[in-house]
mmCIF file of C-alpha atoms and ligand atoms in Angstrom:
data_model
loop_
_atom_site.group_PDB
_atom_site.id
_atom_site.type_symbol
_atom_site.label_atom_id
_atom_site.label_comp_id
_atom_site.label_asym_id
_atom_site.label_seq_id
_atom_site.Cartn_x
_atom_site.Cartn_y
_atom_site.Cartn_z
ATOM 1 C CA UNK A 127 -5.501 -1.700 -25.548
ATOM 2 C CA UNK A 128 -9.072 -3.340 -25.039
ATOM 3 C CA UNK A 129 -12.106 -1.595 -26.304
ATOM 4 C CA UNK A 130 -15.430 -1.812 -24.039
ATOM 5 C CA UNK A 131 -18.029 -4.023 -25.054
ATOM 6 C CA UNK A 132 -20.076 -2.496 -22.373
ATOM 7 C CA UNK A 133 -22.843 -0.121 -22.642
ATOM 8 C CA UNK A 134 -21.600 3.160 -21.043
ATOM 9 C CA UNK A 135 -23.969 6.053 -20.025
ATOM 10 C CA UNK A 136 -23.952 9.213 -17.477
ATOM 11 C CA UNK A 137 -22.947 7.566 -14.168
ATOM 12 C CA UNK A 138 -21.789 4.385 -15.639
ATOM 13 C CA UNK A 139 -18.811 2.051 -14.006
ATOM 14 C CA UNK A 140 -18.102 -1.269 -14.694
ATOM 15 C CA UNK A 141 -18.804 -3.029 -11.572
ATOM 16 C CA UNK A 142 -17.585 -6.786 -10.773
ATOM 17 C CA UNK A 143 -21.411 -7.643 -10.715
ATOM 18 C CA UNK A 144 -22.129 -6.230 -13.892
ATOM 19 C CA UNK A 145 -18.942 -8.373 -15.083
ATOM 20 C CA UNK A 146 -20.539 -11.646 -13.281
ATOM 21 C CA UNK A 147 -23.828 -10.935 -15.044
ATOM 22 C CA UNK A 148 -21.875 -11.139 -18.339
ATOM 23 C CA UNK A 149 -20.321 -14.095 -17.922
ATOM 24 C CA UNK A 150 -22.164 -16.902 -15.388
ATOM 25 C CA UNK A 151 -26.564 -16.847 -15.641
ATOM 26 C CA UNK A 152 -25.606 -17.753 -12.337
ATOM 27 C CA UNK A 153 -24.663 -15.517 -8.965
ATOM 28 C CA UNK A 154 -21.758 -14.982 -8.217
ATOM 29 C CA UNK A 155 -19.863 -15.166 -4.608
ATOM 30 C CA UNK A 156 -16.873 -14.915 -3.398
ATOM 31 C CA UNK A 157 -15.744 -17.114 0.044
ATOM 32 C CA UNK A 158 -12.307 -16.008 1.770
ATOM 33 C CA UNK A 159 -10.473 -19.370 2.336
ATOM 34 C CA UNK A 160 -7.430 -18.481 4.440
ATOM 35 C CA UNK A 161 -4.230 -20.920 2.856
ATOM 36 C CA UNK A 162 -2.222 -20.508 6.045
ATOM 37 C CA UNK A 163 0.750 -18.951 3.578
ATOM 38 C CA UNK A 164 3.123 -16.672 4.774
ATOM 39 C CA UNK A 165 4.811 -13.754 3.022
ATOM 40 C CA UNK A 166 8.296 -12.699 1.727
ATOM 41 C CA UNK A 167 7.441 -9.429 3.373
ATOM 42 C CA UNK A 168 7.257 -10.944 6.829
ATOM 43 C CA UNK A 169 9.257 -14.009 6.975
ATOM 44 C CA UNK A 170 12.705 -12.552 6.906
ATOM 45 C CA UNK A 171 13.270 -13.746 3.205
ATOM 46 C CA UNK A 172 12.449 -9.342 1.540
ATOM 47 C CA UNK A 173 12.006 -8.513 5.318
ATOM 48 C CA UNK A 174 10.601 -9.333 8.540
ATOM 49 C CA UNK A 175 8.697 -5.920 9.266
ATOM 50 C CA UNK A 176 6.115 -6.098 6.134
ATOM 51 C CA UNK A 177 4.009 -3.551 4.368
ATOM 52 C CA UNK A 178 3.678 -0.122 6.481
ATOM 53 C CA UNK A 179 0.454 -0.030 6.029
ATOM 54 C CA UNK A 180 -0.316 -4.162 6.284
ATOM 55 C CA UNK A 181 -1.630 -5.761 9.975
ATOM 56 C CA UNK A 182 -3.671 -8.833 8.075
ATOM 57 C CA UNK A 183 -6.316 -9.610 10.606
ATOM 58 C CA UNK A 184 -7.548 -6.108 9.725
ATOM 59 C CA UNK A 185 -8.255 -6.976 5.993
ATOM 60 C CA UNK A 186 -8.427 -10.894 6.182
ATOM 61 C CA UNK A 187 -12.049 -12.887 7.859
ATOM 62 C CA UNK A 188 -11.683 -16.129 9.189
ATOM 63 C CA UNK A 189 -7.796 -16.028 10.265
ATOM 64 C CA UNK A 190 -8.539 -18.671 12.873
ATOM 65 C CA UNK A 191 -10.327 -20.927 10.947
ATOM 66 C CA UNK A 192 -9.205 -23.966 11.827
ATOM 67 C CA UNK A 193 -10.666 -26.098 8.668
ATOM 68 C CA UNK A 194 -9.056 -27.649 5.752
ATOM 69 C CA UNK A 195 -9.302 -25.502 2.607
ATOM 70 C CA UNK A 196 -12.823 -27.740 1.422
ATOM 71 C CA UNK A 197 -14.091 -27.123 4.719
ATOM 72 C CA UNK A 198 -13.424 -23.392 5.111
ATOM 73 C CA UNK A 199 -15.709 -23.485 2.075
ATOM 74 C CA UNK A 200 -18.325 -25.481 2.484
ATOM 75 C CA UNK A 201 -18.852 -24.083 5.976
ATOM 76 C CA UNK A 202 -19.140 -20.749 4.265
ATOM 77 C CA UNK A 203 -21.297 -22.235 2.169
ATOM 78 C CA UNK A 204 -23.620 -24.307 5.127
ATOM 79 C CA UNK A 205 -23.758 -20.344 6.895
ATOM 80 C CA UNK A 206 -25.810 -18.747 3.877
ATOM 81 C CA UNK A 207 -29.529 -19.091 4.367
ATOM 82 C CA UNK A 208 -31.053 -20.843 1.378
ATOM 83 C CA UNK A 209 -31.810 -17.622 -0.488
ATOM 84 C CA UNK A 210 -28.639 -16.587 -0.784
ATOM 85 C CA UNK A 211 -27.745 -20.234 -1.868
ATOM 86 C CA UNK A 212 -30.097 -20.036 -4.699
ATOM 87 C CA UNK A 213 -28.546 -19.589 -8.419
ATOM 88 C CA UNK A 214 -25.467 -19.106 -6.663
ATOM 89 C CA UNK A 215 -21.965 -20.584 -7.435
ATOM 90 C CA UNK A 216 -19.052 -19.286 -5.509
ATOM 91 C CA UNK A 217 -15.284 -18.297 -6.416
ATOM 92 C CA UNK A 218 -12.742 -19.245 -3.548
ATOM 93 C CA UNK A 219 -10.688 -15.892 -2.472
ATOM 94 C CA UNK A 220 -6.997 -16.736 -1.691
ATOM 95 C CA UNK A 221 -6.580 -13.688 0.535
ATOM 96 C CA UNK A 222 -4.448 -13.425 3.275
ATOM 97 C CA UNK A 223 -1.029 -13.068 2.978
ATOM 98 C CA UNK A 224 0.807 -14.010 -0.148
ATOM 99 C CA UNK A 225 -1.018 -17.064 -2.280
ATOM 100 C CA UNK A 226 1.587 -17.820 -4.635
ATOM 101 C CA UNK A 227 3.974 -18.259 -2.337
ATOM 102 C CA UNK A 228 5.188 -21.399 -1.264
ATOM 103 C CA UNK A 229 6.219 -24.615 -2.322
ATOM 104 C CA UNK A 230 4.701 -25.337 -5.871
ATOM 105 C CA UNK A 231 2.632 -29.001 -5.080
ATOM 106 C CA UNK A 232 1.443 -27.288 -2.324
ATOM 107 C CA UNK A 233 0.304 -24.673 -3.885
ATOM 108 C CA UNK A 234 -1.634 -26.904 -6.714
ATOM 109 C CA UNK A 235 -2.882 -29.116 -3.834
ATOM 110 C CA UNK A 236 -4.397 -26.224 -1.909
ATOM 111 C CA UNK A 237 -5.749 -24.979 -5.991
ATOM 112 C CA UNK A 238 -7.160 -28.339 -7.018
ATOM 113 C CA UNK A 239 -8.872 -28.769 -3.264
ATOM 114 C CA UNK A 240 -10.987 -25.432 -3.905
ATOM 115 C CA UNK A 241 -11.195 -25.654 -7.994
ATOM 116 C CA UNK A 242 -12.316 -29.279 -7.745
ATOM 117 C CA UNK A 243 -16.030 -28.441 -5.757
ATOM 118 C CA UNK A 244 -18.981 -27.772 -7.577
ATOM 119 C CA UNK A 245 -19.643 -25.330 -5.923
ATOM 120 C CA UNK A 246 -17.116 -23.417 -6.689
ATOM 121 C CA UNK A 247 -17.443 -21.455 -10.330
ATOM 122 C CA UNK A 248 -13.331 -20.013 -9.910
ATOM 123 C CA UNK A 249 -10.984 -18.498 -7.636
ATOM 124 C CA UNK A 250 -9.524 -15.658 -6.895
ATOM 125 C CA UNK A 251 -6.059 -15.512 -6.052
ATOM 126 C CA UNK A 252 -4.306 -12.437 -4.277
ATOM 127 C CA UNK A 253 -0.364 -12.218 -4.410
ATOM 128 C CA UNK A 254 2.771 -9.926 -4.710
ATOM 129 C CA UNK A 255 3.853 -9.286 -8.081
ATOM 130 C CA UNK A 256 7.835 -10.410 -7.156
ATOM 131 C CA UNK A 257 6.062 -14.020 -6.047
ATOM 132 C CA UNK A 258 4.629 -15.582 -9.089
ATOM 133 C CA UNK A 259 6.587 -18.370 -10.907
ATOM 134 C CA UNK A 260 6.381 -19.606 -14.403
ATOM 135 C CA UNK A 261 5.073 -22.647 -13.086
ATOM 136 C CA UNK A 262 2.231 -21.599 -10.786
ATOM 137 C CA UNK A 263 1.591 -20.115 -13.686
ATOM 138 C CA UNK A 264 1.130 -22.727 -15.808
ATOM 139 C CA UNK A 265 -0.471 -24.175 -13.218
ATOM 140 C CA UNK A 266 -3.422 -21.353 -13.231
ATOM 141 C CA UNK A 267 -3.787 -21.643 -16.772
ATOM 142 C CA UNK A 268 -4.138 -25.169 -16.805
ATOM 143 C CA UNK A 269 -6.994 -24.315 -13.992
ATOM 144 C CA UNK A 270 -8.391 -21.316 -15.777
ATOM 145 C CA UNK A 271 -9.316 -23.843 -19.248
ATOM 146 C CA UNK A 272 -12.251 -25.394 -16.708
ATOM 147 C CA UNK A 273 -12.849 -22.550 -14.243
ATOM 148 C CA UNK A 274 -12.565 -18.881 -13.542
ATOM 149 C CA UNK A 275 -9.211 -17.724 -12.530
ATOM 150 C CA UNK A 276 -8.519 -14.254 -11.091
ATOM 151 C CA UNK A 277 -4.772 -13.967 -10.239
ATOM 152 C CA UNK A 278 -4.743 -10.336 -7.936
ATOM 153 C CA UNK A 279 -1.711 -8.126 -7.360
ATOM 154 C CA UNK A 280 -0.926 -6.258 -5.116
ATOM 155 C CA UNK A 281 0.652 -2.873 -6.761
ATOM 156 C CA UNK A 282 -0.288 -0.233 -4.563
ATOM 157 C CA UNK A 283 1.316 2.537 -6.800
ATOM 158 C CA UNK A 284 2.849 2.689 -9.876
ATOM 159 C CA UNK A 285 5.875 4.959 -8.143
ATOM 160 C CA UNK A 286 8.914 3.275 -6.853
ATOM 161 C CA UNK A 287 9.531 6.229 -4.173
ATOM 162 C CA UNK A 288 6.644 5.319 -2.863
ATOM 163 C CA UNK A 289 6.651 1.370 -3.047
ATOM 164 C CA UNK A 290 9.966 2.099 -0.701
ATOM 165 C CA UNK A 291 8.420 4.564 1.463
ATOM 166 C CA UNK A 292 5.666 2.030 2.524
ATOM 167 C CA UNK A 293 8.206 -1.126 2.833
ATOM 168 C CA UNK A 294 6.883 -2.726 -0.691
ATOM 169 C CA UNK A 295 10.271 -4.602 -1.221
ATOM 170 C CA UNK A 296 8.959 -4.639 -5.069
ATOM 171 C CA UNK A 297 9.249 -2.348 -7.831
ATOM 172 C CA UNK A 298 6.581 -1.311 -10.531
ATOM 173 C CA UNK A 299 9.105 -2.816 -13.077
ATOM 174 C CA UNK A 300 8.453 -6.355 -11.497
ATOM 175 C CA UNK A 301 4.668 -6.070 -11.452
ATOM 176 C CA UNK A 302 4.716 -5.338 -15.619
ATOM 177 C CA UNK A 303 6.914 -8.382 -15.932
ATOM 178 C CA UNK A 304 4.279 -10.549 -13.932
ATOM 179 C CA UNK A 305 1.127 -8.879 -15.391
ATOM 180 C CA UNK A 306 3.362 -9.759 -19.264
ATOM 181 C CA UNK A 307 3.583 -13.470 -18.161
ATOM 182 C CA UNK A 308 0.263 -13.647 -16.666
ATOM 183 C CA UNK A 309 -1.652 -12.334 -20.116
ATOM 184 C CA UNK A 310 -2.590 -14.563 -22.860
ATOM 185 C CA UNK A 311 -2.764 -17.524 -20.153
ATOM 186 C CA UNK A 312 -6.780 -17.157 -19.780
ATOM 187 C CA UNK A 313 -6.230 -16.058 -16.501
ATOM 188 C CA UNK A 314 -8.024 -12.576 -15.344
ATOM 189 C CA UNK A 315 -5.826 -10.155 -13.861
ATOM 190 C CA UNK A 316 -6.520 -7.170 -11.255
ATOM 191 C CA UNK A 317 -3.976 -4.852 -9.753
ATOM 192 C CA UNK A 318 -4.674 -3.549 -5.986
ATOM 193 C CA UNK A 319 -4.194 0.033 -5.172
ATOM 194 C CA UNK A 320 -4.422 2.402 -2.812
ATOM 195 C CA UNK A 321 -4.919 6.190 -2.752
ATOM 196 C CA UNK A 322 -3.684 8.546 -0.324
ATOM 197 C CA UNK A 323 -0.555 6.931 0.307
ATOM 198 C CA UNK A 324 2.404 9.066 2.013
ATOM 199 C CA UNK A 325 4.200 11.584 -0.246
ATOM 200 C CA UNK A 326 1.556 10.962 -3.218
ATOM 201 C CA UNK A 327 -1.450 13.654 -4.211
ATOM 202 C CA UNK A 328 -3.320 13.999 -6.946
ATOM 203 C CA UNK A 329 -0.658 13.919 -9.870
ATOM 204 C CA UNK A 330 0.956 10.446 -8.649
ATOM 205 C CA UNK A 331 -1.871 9.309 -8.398
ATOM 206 C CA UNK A 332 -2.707 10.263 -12.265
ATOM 207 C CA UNK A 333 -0.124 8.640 -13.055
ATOM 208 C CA UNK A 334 -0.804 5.037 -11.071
ATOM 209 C CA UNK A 335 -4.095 5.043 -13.024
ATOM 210 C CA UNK A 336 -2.559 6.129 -16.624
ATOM 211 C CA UNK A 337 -0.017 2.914 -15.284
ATOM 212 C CA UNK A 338 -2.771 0.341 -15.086
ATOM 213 C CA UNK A 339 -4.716 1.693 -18.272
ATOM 214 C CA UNK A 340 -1.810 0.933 -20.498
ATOM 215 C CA UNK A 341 -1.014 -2.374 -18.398
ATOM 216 C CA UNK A 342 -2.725 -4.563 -20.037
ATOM 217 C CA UNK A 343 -5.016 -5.803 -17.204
ATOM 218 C CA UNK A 344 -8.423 -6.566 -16.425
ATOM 219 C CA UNK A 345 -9.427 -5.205 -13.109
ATOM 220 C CA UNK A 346 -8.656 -3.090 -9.894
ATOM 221 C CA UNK A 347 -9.438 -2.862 -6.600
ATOM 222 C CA UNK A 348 -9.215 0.566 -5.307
ATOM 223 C CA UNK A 349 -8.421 1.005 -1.549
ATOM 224 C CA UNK A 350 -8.532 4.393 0.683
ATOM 225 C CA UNK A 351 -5.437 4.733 2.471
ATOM 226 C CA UNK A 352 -6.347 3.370 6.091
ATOM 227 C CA UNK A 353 -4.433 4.078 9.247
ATOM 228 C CA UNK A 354 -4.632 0.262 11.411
ATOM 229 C CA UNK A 355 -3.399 -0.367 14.819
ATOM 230 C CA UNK A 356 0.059 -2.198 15.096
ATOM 231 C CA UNK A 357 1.447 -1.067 11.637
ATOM 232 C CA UNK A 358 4.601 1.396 11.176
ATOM 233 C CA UNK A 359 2.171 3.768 9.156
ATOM 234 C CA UNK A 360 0.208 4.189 12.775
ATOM 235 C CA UNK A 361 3.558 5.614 14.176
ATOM 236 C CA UNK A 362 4.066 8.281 11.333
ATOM 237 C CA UNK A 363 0.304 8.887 11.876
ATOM 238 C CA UNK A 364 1.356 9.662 15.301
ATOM 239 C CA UNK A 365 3.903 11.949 14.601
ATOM 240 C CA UNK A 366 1.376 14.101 11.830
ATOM 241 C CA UNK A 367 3.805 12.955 9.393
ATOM 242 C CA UNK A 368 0.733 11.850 6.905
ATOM 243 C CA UNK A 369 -2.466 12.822 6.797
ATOM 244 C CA UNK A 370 -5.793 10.347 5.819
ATOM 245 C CA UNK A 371 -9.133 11.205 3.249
ATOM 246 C CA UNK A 372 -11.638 13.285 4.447
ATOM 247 C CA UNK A 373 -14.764 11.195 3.089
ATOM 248 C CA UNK A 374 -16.262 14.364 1.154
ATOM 249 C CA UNK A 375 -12.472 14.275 -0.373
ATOM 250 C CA UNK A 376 -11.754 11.080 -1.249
ATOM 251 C CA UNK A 377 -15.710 10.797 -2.854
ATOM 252 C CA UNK A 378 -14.013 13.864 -5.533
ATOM 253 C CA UNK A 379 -10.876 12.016 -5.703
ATOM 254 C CA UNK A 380 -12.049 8.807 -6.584
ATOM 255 C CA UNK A 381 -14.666 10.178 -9.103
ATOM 256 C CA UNK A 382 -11.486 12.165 -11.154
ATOM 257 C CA UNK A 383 -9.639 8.972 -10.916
ATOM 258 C CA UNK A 384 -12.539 6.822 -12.025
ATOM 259 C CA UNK A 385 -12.853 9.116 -15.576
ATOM 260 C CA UNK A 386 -9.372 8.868 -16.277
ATOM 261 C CA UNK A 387 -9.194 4.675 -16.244
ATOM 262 C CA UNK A 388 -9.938 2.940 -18.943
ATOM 263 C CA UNK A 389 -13.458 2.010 -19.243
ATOM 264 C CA UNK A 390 -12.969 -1.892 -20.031
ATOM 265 C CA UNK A 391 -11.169 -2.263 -16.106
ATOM 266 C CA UNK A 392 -13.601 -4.234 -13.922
ATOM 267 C CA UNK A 393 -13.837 -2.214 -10.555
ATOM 268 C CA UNK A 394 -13.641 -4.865 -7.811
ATOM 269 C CA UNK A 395 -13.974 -2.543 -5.255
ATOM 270 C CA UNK A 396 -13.880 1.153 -4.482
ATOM 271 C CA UNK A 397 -13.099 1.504 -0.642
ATOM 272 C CA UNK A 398 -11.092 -0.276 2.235
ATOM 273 C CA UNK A 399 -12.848 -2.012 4.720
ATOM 274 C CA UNK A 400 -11.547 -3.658 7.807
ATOM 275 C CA UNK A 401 -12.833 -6.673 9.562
ATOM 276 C CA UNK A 402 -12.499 -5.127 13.271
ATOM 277 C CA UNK A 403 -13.618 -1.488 13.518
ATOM 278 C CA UNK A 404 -11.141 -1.424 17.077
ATOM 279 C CA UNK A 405 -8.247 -1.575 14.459
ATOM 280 C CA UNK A 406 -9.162 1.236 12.525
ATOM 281 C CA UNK A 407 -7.285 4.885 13.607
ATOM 282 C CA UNK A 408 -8.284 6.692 10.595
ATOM 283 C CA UNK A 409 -10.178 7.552 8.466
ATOM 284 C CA UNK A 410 -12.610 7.064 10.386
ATOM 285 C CA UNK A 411 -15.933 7.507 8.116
ATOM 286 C CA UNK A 412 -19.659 7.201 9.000
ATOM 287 C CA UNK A 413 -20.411 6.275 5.547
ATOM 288 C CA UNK A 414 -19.900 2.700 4.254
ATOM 289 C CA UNK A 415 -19.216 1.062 0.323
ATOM 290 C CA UNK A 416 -23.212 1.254 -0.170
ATOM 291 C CA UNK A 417 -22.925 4.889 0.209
ATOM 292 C CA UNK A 418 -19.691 5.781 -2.320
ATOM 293 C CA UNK A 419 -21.122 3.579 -4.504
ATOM 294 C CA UNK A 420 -24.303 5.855 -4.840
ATOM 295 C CA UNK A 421 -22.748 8.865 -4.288
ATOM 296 C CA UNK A 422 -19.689 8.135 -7.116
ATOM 297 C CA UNK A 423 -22.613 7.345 -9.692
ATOM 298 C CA UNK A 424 -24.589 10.226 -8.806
ATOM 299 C CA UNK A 425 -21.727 12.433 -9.165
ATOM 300 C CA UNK A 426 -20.130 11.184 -12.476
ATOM 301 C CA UNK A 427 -24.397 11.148 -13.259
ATOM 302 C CA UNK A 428 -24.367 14.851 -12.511
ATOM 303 C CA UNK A 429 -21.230 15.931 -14.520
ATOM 304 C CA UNK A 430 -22.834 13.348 -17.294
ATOM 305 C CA UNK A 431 -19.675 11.543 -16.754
ATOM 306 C CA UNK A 432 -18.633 7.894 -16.532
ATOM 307 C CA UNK A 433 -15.568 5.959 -16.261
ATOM 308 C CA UNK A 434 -13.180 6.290 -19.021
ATOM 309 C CA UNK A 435 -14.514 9.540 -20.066
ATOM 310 C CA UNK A 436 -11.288 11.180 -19.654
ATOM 311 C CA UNK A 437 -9.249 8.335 -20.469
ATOM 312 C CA UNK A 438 -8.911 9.059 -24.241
ATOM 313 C CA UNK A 439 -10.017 6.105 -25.037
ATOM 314 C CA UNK A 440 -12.693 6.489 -28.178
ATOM 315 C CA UNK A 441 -16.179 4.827 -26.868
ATOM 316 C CA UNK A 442 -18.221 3.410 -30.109
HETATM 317 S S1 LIG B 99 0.316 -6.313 2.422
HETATM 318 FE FE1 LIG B 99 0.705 -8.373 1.621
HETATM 319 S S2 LIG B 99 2.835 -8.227 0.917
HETATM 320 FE FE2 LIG B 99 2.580 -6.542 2.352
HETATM 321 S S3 LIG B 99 3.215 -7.362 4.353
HETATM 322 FE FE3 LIG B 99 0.987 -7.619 4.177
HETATM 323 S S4 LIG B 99 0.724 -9.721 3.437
HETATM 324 FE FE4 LIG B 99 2.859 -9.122 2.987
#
């Protein structure tokens, strides 16, 4: 397991930025570029109904961007105002859908057209854990020796009950085999989850965490289970079969959680977030990621925590 070369201290948790900071002198952004993929989930191939949870307009800008992958970017680019240009390189964010998915010189095509801008420091690329080849592998690596790869996956929970409850069609057996063949390739790797999900509380949820901490990965992105318009997971909403996070509760939740992961995991995020309000049922919070992210420091600040402090991992 990986021991933190991080400073840690009362309210500490290892933030992307902080990550950034340690490795560019330059800013780091990210810019969604939309690949126009589909997924194995939704095309008939695992099924045609998808995630329970998943409408992707809700988590994914710039569906309808009509642009080629270089000029999805360098619009994004062209829209900042100089400031936020300055000292600034950007990584392109393979998002929607299911980026490793697809027909292989395709896929390196749509890699080399991003990779190959100045502009752009890295990528980030988000995909199932069932859809990853060998050779896209290779492929990544081959990227990662001039540029900074991220390869995401989507886990969601370490419990297979659960991955079948919410329509995963994969098992937490097939995302160890892709994080094994991912490691050692230079390639940074972050696992998506979300809390709250149906038939999970606070001990399944222990358990996804003490998952990822002995994974072998570098990151996660933690989502809130969300409740969005034209999914199956609005219908059981519907019927009260699942309930959704309080904000006051999922603020404690996520603060327990956070001191049992390892400290050397890169948060990449802490909340949900939707692009269209309108599609959000539930939760439906006043306070935004600005706000957790003060309030989960001041907390683990006040119980002179910090993530990892429960993890029993032995901080130097
Ligand atoms: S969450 Fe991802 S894998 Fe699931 S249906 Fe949506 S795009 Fe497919």
């Amino acid at each position: 397991m990986k021991e933190s070369k991080t400073k840690i201290y009362p309210g500490w948790y290892y933030r992307l930025s902080q990550f950034f900071s340690q490795h560019f002198s330059c800013r780091i952004r990210k810019i969604p570029v939309h690949a126009r993929l589909d997924c194995p989930n939704r095309d008939g191939t695992l099924s045609d109904r998808g995630c329970s949870f998943c409408y992707n307009p809700s988590f994914s800008p710039f569906l309808a961007s009509p642009g080629s992958i270089r000029e999805q970017i360098m619009e994004a680019v062209r829209k900042l105002s100089p400031k936020a240009r300055e000292n600034t390189r950007f990584l392109a964010y393979f998002q929607s859908y299911t980026n490793t998915y697809g027909n292989p010189d395709i896929l390196q095509k749509m890699y080399q057209e991003a990779l190959s801008l100045d502009e752009i420091a890295g990528s980030a690329v988000s995909t199932r854990p069932d859809c990853i080849s060998d050779q896209v592998l290779a492929m990544l690596q081959e990227h990662a020796k001039n540029k900074h790869i991220w390869l995401e996956y989507g886990l969601q929970s370490s419990h297979d009950r659960t991955l079948e409850r919410i329509n995963r069609g994969h098992t937490a057996a097939q995302f160890t085999d892709a994080v094994e063949r991912t490691k050692g390739r230079g390639i940074y790797i972050c696992a998506h989850i979300i809390l709250g999900l149906p038939g999970e509380g606070m001990k399944e949820m222990e358990e996804t965490i003490r998952f990822l901490n002995r994974s072998g990965i570098d990151g996660v992105k933690i989502h809130h289970l969300q409740i969005i318009k034209n999914t199956s997971l609005a219908e059981e909403y519907f019927q009260n079969q699942i309930k959704t996070f309080s904000y006051p509760e999922y603020l404690e939740i996520l603060v327990h959680l956070l001191e049992l992961l390892h400290p050397s995991l890169v948060i990449h995020r802490l909340m949900s977030e939707v692009t269209d309000p309108d599609l959000l049922i539930a939760p439906r919070w006043e306070q935004g990621k600005a706000q957790l992210h003060q309030e989960v420091e001041r907390k683990l600040k006040e119980r002179g925590s910090y993530q990892g402090a429960r993890s029993g991992v032995e901080l130097s």
